[in-house]
Tab-separated table of C-alpha atoms in Angstrom:
chain	number	residue	atom	x	y	z
A	249	MET	CA	-47.848	28.455	45.825
A	250	SER	CA	-45.696	30.960	47.508
A	251	SER	CA	-41.963	31.290	47.747
A	252	GLY	CA	-39.207	33.597	48.825
A	253	THR	CA	-35.432	33.658	48.606
A	254	ALA	CA	-33.259	35.880	50.694
A	255	ILE	CA	-29.565	36.600	50.750
A	256	GLY	CA	-28.015	35.778	54.114
A	257	SER	CA	-26.448	38.527	56.187
A	258	SER	CA	-23.024	36.834	56.338
A	259	HIS	CA	-23.012	36.713	52.562
A	260	ILE	CA	-23.819	40.409	52.418
A	261	ARG	CA	-20.869	41.031	54.677
A	262	ALA	CA	-18.685	38.888	52.458
A	263	ASN	CA	-20.084	40.796	49.469
A	264	ARG	CA	-21.317	37.671	47.798
A	265	GLU	CA	-24.454	37.095	45.862
A	266	CYS	CA	-27.296	34.881	47.049
A	267	GLU	CA	-26.491	31.316	46.025
A	268	ASP	CA	-29.891	29.866	46.881
A	269	TYR	CA	-32.458	29.528	44.187
A	270	GLY	CA	-36.088	28.574	44.416
A	271	GLY	CA	-39.348	28.766	42.597
A	272	SER	CA	-42.380	27.030	41.254
A	273	VAL	CA	-43.967	26.432	37.892
A	274	ALA	CA	-47.638	25.665	37.469
A	275	CYS	CA	-48.742	23.721	34.429
A	276	LEU	CA	-51.954	22.238	33.155
A	277	THR	CA	-51.887	18.531	32.382
A	278	CYS	CA	-54.664	16.554	30.738
A	279	ALA	CA	-55.398	15.284	34.233
A	280	GLY	CA	-55.830	18.754	35.722
A	281	GLU	CA	-53.509	21.259	37.341
A	282	SER	CA	-50.045	20.279	38.376
A	283	ALA	CA	-46.957	21.987	39.691
A	284	LEU	CA	-43.202	21.736	39.850
A	285	LEU	CA	-41.618	23.135	43.009
A	286	PHE	CA	-37.905	23.447	43.574
A	287	VAL	CA	-35.210	24.996	45.760
A	288	ALA	CA	-31.424	24.650	45.508
A	289	ASP	CA	-28.625	25.815	47.772
A	290	GLY	CA	-25.360	26.555	46.007
A	291	ALA	CA	-22.299	25.703	48.131
A	292	GLY	CA	-20.598	28.790	49.492
A	293	SER	CA	-17.143	27.418	48.731
A	294	ALA	CA	-17.926	26.569	45.075
A	295	SER	CA	-16.949	29.307	42.646
A	296	ASN	CA	-19.927	28.888	40.297
A	297	ALA	CA	-22.512	27.815	42.878
A	298	LYS	CA	-24.994	30.510	41.899
A	299	PHE	CA	-24.877	29.299	38.316
A	300	GLY	CA	-25.079	25.668	39.473
A	301	SER	CA	-28.167	26.107	41.652
A	302	LYS	CA	-30.074	27.922	38.885
A	303	PHE	CA	-28.885	25.476	36.209
A	304	VAL	CA	-30.181	22.452	38.117
A	305	CYS	CA	-33.545	24.116	38.789
A	306	ASP	CA	-33.913	25.189	35.141
A	307	SER	CA	-33.064	21.678	33.986
A	308	PHE	CA	-35.689	20.233	36.351
A	309	VAL	CA	-38.367	22.497	34.875
A	310	ALA	CA	-37.263	21.980	31.267
A	311	HIS	CA	-37.150	18.220	31.728
A	312	PHE	CA	-40.554	17.725	33.362
A	313	ALA	CA	-42.791	20.660	32.426
A	314	VAL	CA	-43.189	19.732	28.753
A	315	PRO	CA	-44.030	16.031	29.231
A	316	MET	CA	-46.476	16.967	31.974
A	317	ALA	CA	-48.328	19.357	29.700
A	318	SER	CA	-48.528	16.896	26.799
A	319	GLN	CA	-51.656	15.016	25.797
A	320	THR	CA	-50.045	11.667	26.449
A	321	TYR	CA	-48.986	12.594	29.970
A	322	LYS	CA	-48.480	9.795	32.458
A	323	PRO	CA	-47.369	10.260	36.045
A	324	ILE	CA	-43.602	10.606	36.351
A	325	SER	CA	-41.951	7.598	37.952
A	326	GLU	CA	-39.109	7.321	40.450
A	327	VAL	CA	-36.966	5.800	37.703
A	328	GLU	CA	-37.515	8.852	35.491
A	329	ALA	CA	-36.564	11.128	38.371
A	330	ARG	CA	-33.320	9.194	38.882
A	331	LEU	CA	-32.609	9.382	35.160
A	332	TRP	CA	-33.048	13.139	35.292
A	333	VAL	CA	-30.439	13.411	38.072
A	334	ARG	CA	-28.001	11.458	35.860
A	335	HIS	CA	-28.910	13.738	32.983
A	336	VAL	CA	-28.393	16.968	34.928
A	337	ARG	CA	-24.996	15.729	36.176
A	338	ASP	CA	-23.973	14.991	32.578
A	339	SER	CA	-25.172	18.445	31.501
A	340	LEU	CA	-23.189	20.059	34.317
A	341	LEU	CA	-20.084	18.137	33.256
A	342	ALA	CA	-20.508	19.419	29.694
A	343	GLN	CA	-21.090	22.914	31.041
A	344	ALA	CA	-17.927	22.683	33.139
A	345	GLU	CA	-15.968	21.993	29.969
A	346	ILE	CA	-17.524	25.004	28.234
A	347	MET	CA	-16.832	27.270	31.202
A	348	ASN	CA	-13.411	25.746	31.784
A	349	CYS	CA	-14.077	24.832	35.390
A	350	ARG	CA	-14.626	21.711	37.475
A	351	LEU	CA	-17.896	19.896	38.149
A	352	GLU	CA	-17.605	20.666	41.872
A	353	ASP	CA	-17.499	24.402	41.127
A	354	PHE	CA	-21.262	24.050	40.500
A	355	ALA	CA	-21.892	22.327	43.854
A	356	THR	CA	-25.523	22.676	44.893
A	357	THR	CA	-28.174	20.784	46.813
A	358	PHE	CA	-31.549	20.178	45.196
A	359	LEU	CA	-35.072	19.634	46.496
A	360	GLY	CA	-37.906	19.193	44.024
A	361	CYS	CA	-41.564	18.152	43.947
A	362	ILE	CA	-43.797	17.185	41.064
A	363	LEU	CA	-47.374	17.517	42.257
A	364	THR	CA	-50.396	16.360	40.299
A	365	SER	CA	-53.962	15.418	41.129
A	366	GLU	CA	-52.957	11.747	41.319
A	367	ALA	CA	-49.477	11.583	42.727
A	368	SER	CA	-46.652	13.479	44.361
A	369	LEU	CA	-43.051	12.815	43.447
A	370	LEU	CA	-40.367	14.133	45.825
A	371	ILE	CA	-36.656	14.429	45.076
A	372	GLN	CA	-33.938	15.366	47.574
A	373	ILE	CA	-30.154	15.593	47.318
A	374	GLY	CA	-28.405	17.097	50.318
A	375	ASP	CA	-29.717	19.167	53.200
A	376	GLY	CA	-32.697	21.470	53.479
A	377	ALA	CA	-36.069	19.742	53.791
A	378	ILE	CA	-39.458	19.033	52.266
A	379	VAL	CA	-42.336	19.354	54.727
A	380	LEU	CA	-45.682	17.920	53.748
A	381	SER	CA	-49.197	17.142	54.845
A	382	GLU	CA	-51.816	14.875	53.323
A	383	MET	CA	-54.492	16.381	55.536
A	384	ASP	CA	-56.440	19.591	55.499
A	385	SER	CA	-56.366	19.775	59.273
A	386	PRO	CA	-53.515	21.588	61.002
A	387	GLY	CA	-50.800	19.955	63.067
A	388	GLU	CA	-50.208	17.043	60.731
A	389	PHE	CA	-46.982	18.087	59.047
A	390	ASN	CA	-44.155	15.640	58.464
A	391	VAL	CA	-40.614	15.848	57.111
A	392	TYR	CA	-39.958	13.806	53.969
A	393	GLU	CA	-36.266	13.190	54.738
A	394	TRP	CA	-34.349	14.656	57.656
A	395	PRO	CA	-31.646	16.997	56.208
A	396	ASP	CA	-28.754	14.943	54.835
A	397	GLN	CA	-25.702	16.188	56.685
A	398	GLY	CA	-22.285	14.708	57.224
A	399	GLU	CA	-20.588	14.755	60.632
A	400	TYR	CA	-19.974	18.504	60.489
A	401	ALA	CA	-22.513	21.326	60.338
A	402	ASN	CA	-21.235	22.651	57.020
A	403	SER	CA	-20.983	19.331	55.171
A	404	THR	CA	-23.614	17.656	52.974
A	405	THR	CA	-24.140	15.868	49.642
A	406	PHE	CA	-24.404	17.878	46.423
A	407	VAL	CA	-25.813	17.113	42.974
A	408	THR	CA	-22.159	17.251	41.889
A	409	SER	CA	-20.868	14.869	44.618
A	410	ASP	CA	-19.453	11.498	43.566
A	411	ASP	CA	-22.037	9.752	45.723
A	412	ALA	CA	-24.985	11.934	44.641
A	413	LEU	CA	-26.853	9.037	43.032
A	414	GLU	CA	-26.411	6.855	46.117
A	415	LYS	CA	-27.541	9.614	48.457
A	416	LEU	CA	-30.410	10.738	46.220
A	417	LYS	CA	-33.835	10.241	47.825
A	418	VAL	CA	-36.821	9.818	45.527
A	419	VAL	CA	-40.318	8.775	46.454
A	420	ASN	CA	-43.558	8.666	44.555
A	421	TYR	CA	-46.477	9.031	46.936
A	422	GLY	CA	-49.411	7.443	45.165
A	423	LEU	CA	-51.647	10.258	46.335
A	424	PRO	CA	-51.929	14.039	46.095
A	425	LEU	CA	-50.484	16.095	48.951
A	426	LYS	CA	-52.524	18.895	50.498
A	427	HIS	CA	-49.654	21.113	51.582
A	428	VAL	CA	-45.969	21.085	50.647
A	429	ALA	CA	-43.103	23.349	51.734
A	430	LEU	CA	-39.530	23.223	50.443
A	431	PHE	CA	-36.655	25.133	52.009
A	432	THR	CA	-32.858	25.285	51.979
A	433	ASP	CA	-30.554	24.688	54.959
A	434	GLY	CA	-30.498	28.367	55.955
A	435	LEU	CA	-34.006	27.825	57.337
A	436	GLN	CA	-33.831	24.297	58.642
A	437	ARG	CA	-32.872	25.210	62.197
A	438	LEU	CA	-35.811	27.634	62.337
A	439	LEU	CA	-38.459	25.433	60.743
A	440	LEU	CA	-37.578	22.002	62.110
A	441	ASP	CA	-37.661	20.795	65.675
A	442	TYR	CA	-34.353	18.964	66.125
A	443	ASN	CA	-35.441	17.340	69.350
A	444	GLU	CA	-38.632	15.804	68.025
A	445	LYS	CA	-37.277	15.359	64.483
A	446	LEU	CA	-40.488	16.951	63.187
A	447	PRO	CA	-41.456	20.180	61.424
A	448	HIS	CA	-42.042	23.120	63.757
A	449	GLN	CA	-45.844	22.928	63.482
A	450	PRO	CA	-46.767	26.560	64.410
A	451	PHE	CA	-44.836	27.977	61.465
A	452	PHE	CA	-46.501	25.720	58.911
A	453	ASN	CA	-49.973	26.021	60.431
A	454	TYR	CA	-49.686	29.789	60.314
A	455	TRP	CA	-48.290	30.150	56.800
A	456	PHE	CA	-50.507	27.566	55.138
A	457	GLN	CA	-53.510	29.282	56.709
A	458	ARG	CA	-52.205	32.606	55.374
A	459	LEU	CA	-51.696	31.008	51.973
A	460	HIS	CA	-55.313	29.874	51.995
A	461	ASP	CA	-56.647	33.252	53.146
A	462	GLN	CA	-54.502	35.204	50.703
A	463	ARG	CA	-54.999	32.938	47.680
A	464	HIS	CA	-56.398	35.832	45.630
A	465	ASP	CA	-53.475	38.106	46.419
A	466	ILE	CA	-50.425	35.880	46.334
A	467	ASP	CA	-48.040	38.702	45.411
A	468	SER	CA	-48.517	40.485	48.698
A	469	LEU	CA	-48.099	37.180	50.544
A	470	SER	CA	-44.826	36.585	48.698
A	471	GLN	CA	-43.704	40.038	49.764
A	472	GLU	CA	-44.638	39.231	53.351
A	473	LEU	CA	-42.644	35.995	53.240
A	474	ASN	CA	-39.741	37.842	51.736
A	475	ASP	CA	-39.874	40.487	54.469
A	476	LEU	CA	-39.883	37.698	57.036
A	477	LEU	CA	-36.843	35.967	55.511
A	478	THR	CA	-34.849	39.205	55.553
A	479	SER	CA	-36.101	40.327	58.971
A	480	GLU	CA	-33.918	40.991	61.986
A	481	ILE	CA	-35.593	38.106	63.860
A	482	VAL	CA	-34.512	35.623	61.210
A	483	ASN	CA	-31.067	37.098	60.655
A	484	LYS	CA	-30.279	36.855	64.348
A	485	LYS	CA	-30.788	33.100	64.123
A	486	THR	CA	-29.242	32.388	60.743
A	487	ASP	CA	-27.191	34.499	58.408
A	488	ASP	CA	-27.083	31.923	55.631
A	489	ASP	CA	-28.936	32.315	52.324
A	490	LYS	CA	-32.424	30.907	52.326
A	491	ALA	CA	-35.168	29.878	49.923
A	492	LEU	CA	-38.701	28.792	50.761
A	493	VAL	CA	-41.576	27.578	48.585
A	494	LEU	CA	-45.077	26.834	49.879
A	495	ALA	CA	-47.868	25.168	47.906
A	496	SER	CA	-51.408	24.015	48.720
A	497	ASN	CA	-54.204	22.240	46.905
A	498	ILE	CA	-52.420	21.929	43.590
A	499	ALA	CA	-54.987	19.627	42.029
A	500	SER	CA	-58.007	21.689	42.913
A	501	LEU	CA	-59.217	24.728	41.039
A	502	GLU	CA	-58.150	26.994	43.836
A	503	SER	CA	-54.462	26.152	43.750
A	504	GLU	CA	-52.271	28.820	45.215
A	505	THR	CA	-48.961	30.037	43.840
A	506	CYS	CA	-46.406	32.781	44.106
A	507	VAL	CA	-42.669	33.229	43.609
A	508	ARG	CA	-39.966	35.626	44.743
A	509	ASN	CA	-36.228	35.517	44.286
A	510	CYS	CA	-33.387	37.598	45.593
B	492	MET	CA	-45.345	37.991	66.261
B	493	GLU	CA	-43.203	35.936	63.872
B	494	GLY	CA	-40.621	35.163	66.558
B	495	ALA	CA	-42.897	32.596	68.192
B	496	LEU	CA	-43.373	30.896	64.860
B	497	PHE	CA	-39.812	29.625	64.775
B	498	ALA	CA	-38.335	26.547	66.376
B	499	GLU	CA	-35.797	27.057	69.159
B	500	ASN	CA	-32.916	24.722	68.373
B	501	PRO	CA	-29.419	24.823	69.829
B	502	GLN	CA	-26.885	26.689	67.689
B	503	PRO	CA	-24.270	24.539	65.957
B	504	ARG	CA	-20.984	24.687	67.870
B	505	CYS	CA	-17.526	25.433	66.599
B	506	PRO	CA	-15.055	23.944	69.122
B	507	CYS	CA	-11.470	25.177	69.418
B	508	ILE	CA	-8.793	24.063	71.868
B	509	LEU	CA	-5.876	26.371	72.519
B	510	LEU	CA	-2.903	24.289	73.511
B	511	LEU	CA	-0.562	26.803	75.121
B	512	ASP	CA	3.032	26.389	76.230
B	513	THR	CA	3.374	28.039	79.634
B	514	SER	CA	6.743	26.565	80.492
B	515	MET	CA	9.382	28.625	82.318
B	516	SER	CA	10.987	29.842	79.106
B	517	MET	CA	7.770	31.740	78.270
B	518	SER	CA	8.142	33.981	81.328
B	519	GLY	CA	8.481	37.727	80.919
B	520	ALA	CA	7.396	39.438	77.702
B	521	PRO	CA	6.184	36.274	75.896
B	522	ILE	CA	3.658	35.249	78.566
B	523	SER	CA	2.381	38.789	79.040
B	524	GLU	CA	1.949	39.242	75.276
B	525	LEU	CA	0.196	35.879	75.163
B	526	ASN	CA	-2.187	36.989	77.919
B	527	ARG	CA	-2.888	40.252	76.091
B	528	GLY	CA	-3.507	38.370	72.860
B	529	LEU	CA	-5.956	36.029	74.598
B	530	ALA	CA	-7.920	38.941	76.051
B	531	SER	CA	-8.256	40.655	72.681
B	532	PHE	CA	-9.196	37.322	71.088
B	533	ARG	CA	-12.101	37.013	73.484
B	534	ASP	CA	-13.179	40.645	72.972
B	535	GLU	CA	-13.132	40.374	69.188
B	536	LEU	CA	-15.270	37.248	69.185
B	537	ALA	CA	-17.655	38.590	71.826
B	538	ALA	CA	-18.444	41.483	69.466
B	539	ASP	CA	-19.795	39.016	66.877
B	540	SER	CA	-23.083	37.818	68.396
B	541	LEU	CA	-23.477	34.662	66.322
B	542	ALA	CA	-19.802	33.660	66.679
B	543	ALA	CA	-19.984	34.307	70.435
B	544	LYS	CA	-22.811	31.759	70.681
B	545	ARG	CA	-21.275	29.195	68.351
B	546	ILE	CA	-17.549	29.181	69.117
B	547	GLU	CA	-16.617	27.114	72.127
B	548	LEU	CA	-13.199	27.529	73.593
B	549	ALA	CA	-11.080	25.292	75.801
B	550	ILE	CA	-7.548	26.061	76.965
B	551	ILE	CA	-4.995	23.414	77.917
B	552	THR	CA	-1.683	24.713	79.186
B	553	PHE	CA	1.501	22.692	79.439
B	554	GLY	CA	4.139	23.332	82.007
B	555	PRO	CA	2.541	21.293	83.714
B	556	VAL	CA	-0.487	19.951	81.735
B	557	LYS	CA	-3.634	21.617	82.993
B	558	THR	CA	-7.120	22.278	81.632
B	559	ALA	CA	-7.146	26.005	82.319
B	560	LEU	CA	-10.582	26.376	80.680
B	561	ASP	CA	-13.000	23.573	79.861
B	562	PHE	CA	-15.205	24.067	76.799
B	563	ALA	CA	-17.386	27.141	77.135
B	564	SER	CA	-18.989	29.462	74.607
B	565	ILE	CA	-17.208	32.769	74.146
B	566	GLU	CA	-20.210	34.380	75.869
B	567	ASP	CA	-19.635	32.303	78.986
B	568	ALA	CA	-15.876	31.771	78.953
B	569	THR	CA	-13.688	33.296	81.659
B	570	ILE	CA	-10.223	33.635	80.170
B	571	PRO	CA	-7.563	32.709	82.736
B	572	THR	CA	-4.392	34.727	83.237
B	573	LEU	CA	-1.529	32.404	82.418
B	574	VAL	CA	1.624	32.123	84.487
B	575	ALA	CA	4.873	30.571	83.224
B	576	SER	CA	6.340	27.632	85.156
B	577	GLY	CA	7.813	24.156	84.752
B	578	ASP	CA	8.990	22.221	81.708
B	579	THR	CA	7.281	21.407	78.379
B	580	PRO	CA	5.180	18.199	78.498
B	581	MET	CA	3.834	18.784	74.996
B	582	GLY	CA	3.188	15.107	74.215
B	583	ARG	CA	0.820	14.598	77.107
B	584	ALA	CA	-0.877	17.941	76.458
B	585	ILE	CA	-1.642	16.917	72.863
B	586	LEU	CA	-3.098	13.572	73.983
B	587	GLU	CA	-5.222	15.442	76.494
B	588	ALA	CA	-6.491	17.807	73.784
B	589	VAL	CA	-7.390	14.957	71.418
B	590	ASP	CA	-9.343	13.250	74.216
B	591	LEU	CA	-11.105	16.484	75.157
B	592	VAL	CA	-12.199	17.027	71.540
B	593	GLU	CA	-13.617	13.505	71.295
B	594	TYR	CA	-15.378	13.860	74.613
B	595	ARG	CA	-16.899	17.163	73.527
B	596	LYS	CA	-18.179	15.621	70.306
B	597	MET	CA	-19.871	12.878	72.328
B	598	THR	CA	-21.599	15.538	74.431
B	599	TYR	CA	-22.798	17.313	71.275
B	600	LYS	CA	-24.128	14.101	69.805
B	601	ARG	CA	-25.901	13.139	73.006
B	602	ASN	CA	-27.645	16.511	73.037
B	603	GLY	CA	-28.479	16.621	69.336
B	604	VAL	CA	-26.185	19.607	68.779
B	605	ASP	CA	-24.574	20.057	65.334
B	606	TYR	CA	-20.924	21.014	65.224
B	607	TYR	CA	-18.137	22.095	62.943
B	608	ARG	CA	-14.784	20.353	62.629
B	609	PRO	CA	-12.803	21.151	65.784
B	610	TRP	CA	-9.530	23.054	65.776
B	611	ILE	CA	-6.574	22.272	68.019
B	612	PHE	CA	-4.259	25.255	67.963
B	613	MET	CA	-0.877	24.855	69.668
B	614	ILE	CA	1.616	27.596	70.513
B	615	THR	CA	5.056	26.772	71.914
B	616	ASP	CA	8.478	28.315	72.316
B	617	GLY	CA	10.312	25.073	72.879
B	618	GLY	CA	10.166	21.364	72.227
B	619	PRO	CA	8.580	18.491	74.140
B	620	THR	CA	10.349	17.401	77.310
B	621	ASP	CA	8.245	14.228	77.432
B	622	ALA	CA	7.480	11.338	75.044
B	623	TRP	CA	5.669	12.754	72.023
B	624	ARG	CA	5.648	10.010	69.319
B	625	SER	CA	2.229	8.635	70.261
B	626	ALA	CA	0.874	12.215	70.328
B	627	ALA	CA	2.236	12.750	66.801
B	628	ASP	CA	0.526	9.528	65.676
B	629	LYS	CA	-2.771	10.689	67.186
B	630	VAL	CA	-2.500	14.006	65.345
B	631	LYS	CA	-1.794	12.285	62.034
B	632	GLU	CA	-4.616	9.807	62.527
B	633	GLY	CA	-7.056	12.587	63.546
B	634	GLU	CA	-6.164	14.714	60.537
B	635	LYS	CA	-6.492	11.756	58.165
B	636	SER	CA	-9.935	10.809	59.436
B	637	LYS	CA	-10.935	14.496	59.583
B	638	LYS	CA	-11.603	14.335	63.315
B	639	PHE	CA	-10.009	17.761	63.853
B	640	GLN	CA	-7.563	20.224	62.358
B	641	PHE	CA	-4.253	20.696	64.144
B	642	PHE	CA	-2.153	23.854	63.860
B	643	ALA	CA	1.282	24.491	65.375
B	644	VAL	CA	2.829	27.899	65.914
B	645	GLY	CA	6.383	28.261	67.131
B	646	VAL	CA	7.621	31.287	69.014
B	647	LYS	CA	11.321	32.023	68.477
B	648	GLY	CA	13.355	29.215	69.973
B	649	ALA	CA	10.783	26.512	69.254
B	650	ASN	CA	11.975	23.144	67.996
B	651	PHE	CA	10.579	23.260	64.457
B	652	ASP	CA	11.959	19.870	63.467
B	653	THR	CA	9.862	18.203	66.155
B	654	LEU	CA	6.851	20.418	65.360
B	655	ARG	CA	7.102	19.213	61.751
B	656	SER	CA	7.048	15.623	62.964
B	657	ILE	CA	3.901	16.313	64.966
B	658	SER	CA	1.824	18.627	62.763
B	659	VAL	CA	0.637	17.558	59.316
B	660	ARG	CA	0.367	21.242	58.399
B	661	GLU	CA	3.638	23.158	58.120
B	662	PRO	CA	4.270	24.860	61.483
B	663	ILE	CA	4.395	28.643	61.355
B	664	GLU	CA	6.945	30.792	63.163
B	665	LEU	CA	5.466	33.740	65.019
B	666	ASP	CA	6.976	37.025	63.881
B	667	GLY	CA	8.532	38.357	67.097
B	668	LEU	CA	5.880	38.522	69.811
B	669	ARG	CA	2.928	39.409	67.581
B	670	PHE	CA	0.465	37.404	69.658
B	671	ARG	CA	-2.187	40.088	69.201
B	672	ASP	CA	-2.082	39.727	65.404
B	673	LEU	CA	-2.052	35.958	65.685
B	674	PHE	CA	-5.177	35.946	67.864
B	675	SER	CA	-6.871	38.487	65.641
B	676	TRP	CA	-6.309	36.120	62.713
B	677	LEU	CA	-7.549	33.196	64.774
B	678	SER	CA	-10.735	34.997	65.803
B	679	SER	CA	-11.622	35.980	62.228
B	680	SER	CA	-10.852	32.469	60.939
B	681	LEU	CA	-13.057	30.831	63.588
B	682	ALA	CA	-15.794	33.441	63.106
B	683	ALA	CA	-15.849	32.680	59.365
B	684	ILE	CA	-16.281	28.970	60.092
B	685	SER	CA	-18.981	29.573	62.694
B	686	HIS	CA	-20.950	31.602	60.120
B	687	SER	CA	-20.555	29.068	57.339
B	688	GLY	CA	-23.445	27.134	55.866
B	689	THR	CA	-23.756	24.109	53.638
B	690	GLY	CA	-20.599	23.320	51.728
B	691	ASP	CA	-18.669	26.329	52.926
B	692	SER	CA	-15.185	24.996	53.463
B	693	VAL	CA	-13.513	28.042	54.909
B	694	THR	CA	-9.875	28.630	54.026
B	695	PRO	CA	-8.151	30.903	56.551
B	696	GLU	CA	-6.214	33.861	55.216
B	697	ASN	CA	-2.530	33.073	54.799
B	698	PRO	CA	-0.733	34.284	57.953
B	699	LEU	CA	2.544	34.346	56.041
B	700	GLY	CA	1.386	37.256	53.862
B	701	PRO	CA	3.055	40.679	54.066
B	702	SER	CA	0.694	41.852	56.813
B	703	GLY	CA	0.525	38.430	58.498
B	704	TRP	CA	1.863	37.482	61.911
B	705	GLY	CA	3.929	34.546	60.717
B	706	VAL	CA	7.287	34.201	59.032
B	707	VAL	CA	8.610	31.465	56.831
B	708	GLY	CA	11.544	29.562	58.194
B	709	GLY	CA	11.755	28.235	61.658
B	710	SER	CA	14.792	26.148	60.811
B	711	ASN	CA	17.025	25.224	63.654
């Protein structure tokens, strides 16, 4: 797995911190290796968005990592994923009371994957996208859900939105996925082809090949990804925050992982 | 090398219509200050490369109603020099602006282009000389359904009572002829929107502040 998060150039200008959060956690289940992948994009207008995006990701890991590692592990169902979203909203409400703020001050999107040797569970609230492939061969990437956006370019659904549970997308693929990428909205115009409504194949072919080639030196690959996200080429096209996680072959012995945050 | 790895998608657009009173009463210093303000507005936005690609400007003048500039990105827009003449058909100008916004949205949708909520920004030094009730209804309906945001600025002598009946937001009185400051505020407000990402609802800086271009009042 490989991931990077980068603060957007407009946020640097506004002297704000990066509100995107992303990462991955690998764990060993009785059925073999498995992984939790996640990214979250805290809303720029929400005062505690940075806290909110990290809180939701931490809750996701805390909620699913332990059961997955237990002896009695069974694949996580769509119902359990929906229950977790209810749970994290309740936790955020409680947190809002502690911090004396409103639920919407934590506004964040969330994209998560639970990957095991048997199944792949995908969760999406709001924009950003999950790109996946069941095949080893290149050029077979698909988008799980096209980014959920309202009429206007800066509107979407958040974990904290009233209609979050209605807009929540959850699917349990009954099979392992070969390659998965998660990214926040700061990258969606660069990594998706809006005309074809498909992932931009060259990017994913290139980086999943690099992930395979570099599987014994993931740290330097993470650094490379990070350099790319903060590069002039990217910042000319988007100055929003961005987070990206890539993962391949989770169930096999040569699973590939790495993480970077801003 | 990495450049080729990225998709080439159209930039999201941030449409703004300037609805400008060019009636006879604007002649002299007001119209020349307005023209200067417009030129600096364009220059300020052109200096911001992302904003220059994303902000699309249209200008409708009234006195008589005319589309002086149809929607164009700041990069491509040729700002006209405005000349004062005629009366103040504000009602028809507003209806024209609302139609132009809707038409532009249809063009975006047809071409798969994302967009931000449009702004209609009106500046006047008088009051409507035509029927304006249906225009006021359109503004209220558009604001309620979040179709656009409508702002009204009155230069000294403007009919603020009527402006209040048209605009949902409190109209602002321009301090003297500070068009330059007004347009500087407008360019930074639009630039902030054009840079905004998910969930960034941008609140413009209050123009009524001590260094702002507006003054409270406008009672007449």
